[in-house]
Short mmCIF file of C-alpha atoms in Angstrom, two decimals:
data_model
loop_
_atom_site.label_atom_id
_atom_site.label_comp_id
_atom_site.label_asym_id
_atom_site.label_seq_id
_atom_site.Cartn_x
_atom_site.Cartn_y
_atom_site.Cartn_z
CA MET J 1 148.83 55.66 75.46
CA GLN J 2 149.54 59.85 74.60
CA TYR J 3 148.48 60.79 78.21
CA PHE J 4 151.32 58.75 79.32
CA THR J 5 154.39 59.74 77.02
CA GLY J 6 154.53 63.54 77.65
CA SER J 7 155.37 65.66 80.75
CA LYS J 8 152.80 66.48 83.43
CA GLU J 9 152.58 70.34 82.39
CA HIS J 10 151.99 69.23 78.52
CA ASN J 11 148.92 67.70 79.66
CA VAL J 12 148.10 70.26 82.02
CA THR J 13 148.25 72.42 78.69
CA LEU J 14 146.10 70.23 76.79
CA ARG J 15 143.42 69.86 79.23
CA GLY J 16 143.33 73.79 79.27
CA ARG J 17 143.02 73.73 75.68
CA ALA J 18 140.00 70.91 75.60
CA LYS J 19 138.23 72.84 78.49
CA LYS J 20 138.14 75.92 76.03
CA MET J 21 136.98 74.10 73.09
CA GLY J 22 133.90 72.56 75.89
CA LEU J 23 136.09 68.99 75.92
CA LYS J 24 137.33 67.15 78.58
CA ILE J 25 140.79 65.03 78.09
CA ASN J 26 142.28 62.49 80.51
CA GLU J 27 144.15 59.30 80.48
CA TYR J 28 141.04 57.70 78.77
CA GLY J 29 140.75 60.03 75.87
CA VAL J 30 138.75 62.93 74.88
CA PHE J 31 135.25 63.52 75.83
CA ARG J 32 132.42 65.94 74.81
CA GLY J 33 130.05 65.36 78.09
CA GLU J 34 129.81 61.54 78.57
CA GLU J 35 130.73 60.82 74.84
CA GLN J 36 134.09 59.86 73.94
CA VAL J 37 135.10 61.87 70.61
CA ALA J 38 138.73 60.65 70.38
CA GLY J 39 141.47 58.46 72.43
CA ARG J 40 141.79 55.39 70.32
CA THR J 41 145.00 56.58 68.52
CA GLU J 42 147.64 59.54 69.96
CA ALA J 43 146.53 61.32 66.45
CA ASP J 44 142.93 61.19 67.14
CA VAL J 45 143.72 63.03 70.57
CA TYR J 46 145.60 65.63 69.13
CA ALA J 47 143.18 66.08 66.13
CA ALA J 48 140.39 66.53 68.51
CA LEU J 49 142.42 69.34 70.20
CA ARG J 50 143.05 70.78 66.49
CA LEU J 51 146.84 70.09 66.99
CA PRO J 52 149.27 67.65 65.11
CA CYS J 53 150.26 64.79 66.57
CA PHE J 54 153.50 66.24 68.59
CA PRO J 55 156.30 63.46 68.84
CA PRO J 56 156.97 62.33 72.20
CA GLU J 57 160.26 64.37 72.43
CA LEU J 58 158.21 67.42 71.98
CA ARG J 59 155.70 66.67 74.88
CA GLU J 60 157.60 68.98 77.66
CA ASN J 61 155.11 72.01 77.23
CA ARG J 62 157.81 74.13 76.02
CA ARG J 63 155.43 76.34 73.51
CA GLU J 64 154.76 73.29 71.19
CA SER J 65 151.09 74.33 71.20
CA GLN J 66 152.19 77.77 70.01
CA TRP J 67 154.47 76.46 67.36
CA ALA J 68 151.80 74.10 66.34
CA ASP J 69 149.38 77.20 66.27
CA ALA J 70 151.95 79.13 63.94
CA GLY J 71 152.96 76.05 61.78
CA GLU J 72 156.52 76.14 63.23
CA LEU J 73 156.90 72.91 64.62
CA PRO J 74 160.28 72.33 65.21
CA ALA J 75 162.51 69.65 63.07
CA LEU J 76 163.59 66.71 65.27
CA VAL J 77 167.12 65.41 64.71
CA ASP J 78 166.94 61.96 62.39
CA LEU J 79 169.48 59.44 61.84
CA PRO J 80 170.88 61.04 58.48
CA ASP J 81 171.31 64.09 60.62
CA ILE J 82 174.04 62.32 63.12
CA ARG J 83 177.52 63.37 62.38
CA GLY J 84 179.13 61.44 64.93
CA ASP J 85 178.94 59.66 68.60
CA LEU J 86 181.01 61.76 71.15
CA HIS J 87 180.76 59.91 74.13
CA MET J 88 181.71 55.86 73.59
CA HIS J 89 183.11 54.67 76.99
CA SER J 90 182.22 51.19 77.54
CA SER J 91 183.46 47.50 77.09
CA TRP J 92 181.42 47.40 74.03
CA THR J 93 183.19 50.13 72.66
CA ASP J 94 184.15 47.68 69.42
CA VAL J 95 180.58 46.85 68.87
CA ALA J 96 179.78 50.45 68.88
CA CYS J 97 182.15 51.42 66.13
CA ALA J 98 180.70 48.80 64.02
CA ALA J 99 177.16 49.79 64.66
CA ALA J 100 178.02 53.24 63.84
CA GLN J 101 179.84 52.75 60.70
CA ALA J 102 177.07 50.71 59.39
CA LEU J 103 174.78 53.14 60.26
CA GLY J 104 177.15 55.83 58.01
CA VAL J 105 178.07 57.70 61.23
CA PRO J 106 180.89 59.66 59.83
CA ILE J 107 182.78 60.60 63.54
CA VAL J 108 183.27 58.03 66.66
CA ILE J 109 185.00 59.67 69.37
CA SER J 110 185.82 57.27 72.34
CA THR J 111 185.69 59.43 75.32
CA ASP J 112 187.84 56.73 77.70
CA ALA J 113 188.97 58.93 80.71
CA HIS J 114 192.82 58.33 80.78
CA ARG J 115 195.20 60.15 83.41
CA PRO J 116 198.69 61.93 81.95
CA GLU J 117 200.66 58.55 83.15
CA GLY J 118 198.40 56.51 81.59
CA LEU J 119 198.30 58.04 78.16
CA GLU J 120 199.97 54.83 76.77
CA ALA J 121 196.96 52.93 77.24
CA MET J 122 195.16 55.06 74.62
CA ARG J 123 196.13 52.71 71.88
CA PHE J 124 193.60 50.36 73.60
CA GLY J 125 190.95 52.72 72.13
CA ILE J 126 192.60 52.49 68.68
CA ASN J 127 192.63 48.41 69.08
CA GLN J 128 188.76 49.00 70.04
CA ALA J 129 188.26 50.83 66.89
CA ARG J 130 190.07 47.83 64.52
CA ARG J 131 188.05 45.35 66.27
CA GLY J 132 184.95 47.17 65.28
CA GLY J 133 186.33 46.78 61.98
CA LEU J 134 187.24 50.62 61.38
CA THR J 135 190.50 51.18 59.57
CA ARG J 136 193.18 53.99 60.37
CA ARG J 137 191.32 56.44 58.18
CA ASP J 138 187.96 55.88 60.24
CA VAL J 139 189.84 56.87 63.61
CA VAL J 140 189.82 60.92 63.94
CA ASN J 141 192.57 61.41 65.81
CA ALA J 142 194.63 59.60 63.47
CA ARG J 143 193.97 62.23 60.89
CA PRO J 144 195.65 65.90 60.10
CA TRP J 145 193.41 68.82 61.47
CA ALA J 146 192.24 69.80 58.32
CA GLU J 147 190.47 66.76 57.64
CA VAL J 148 189.17 66.56 60.73
CA ARG J 149 187.40 70.32 60.50
CA ASP J 150 186.03 68.99 56.99
CA LEU J 151 184.47 66.07 59.09
CA LEU J 152 182.81 68.70 61.15
CA GLY J 153 181.40 70.77 58.46
CA ARG J 154 183.38 73.98 59.33
#
């Protein structure tokens, strides 16, 4: 599985590391000669190379091996880190609003495109928010700027 969840460049770097360690790595696992020494799990593959099991988001050959060697892997964005959903442009906006609220996402911005002559249609976005169970207090553009700034943490 590991072999197919990273970029080509990431896999080339892993193969180079394996070679320096007297190992061979391919889609079937990690080998010392003909003997398979790892490959049952992704964690096994990385452990054989003396690396942490990189999450797929980091498998891009953007210095992740150097970060790991230095013990400085970056933290990934996780659900509690999400402060808002900026681009919701769909016919399911009401469902997305309700889902965001259920997940505790404090800011949802519907970015439906409008021409100046169609600004009257912006009410549609507020109606979608209402259908999603949001109140006026939940609609950012219905709040004073100072409150919006506080929501953004500035």
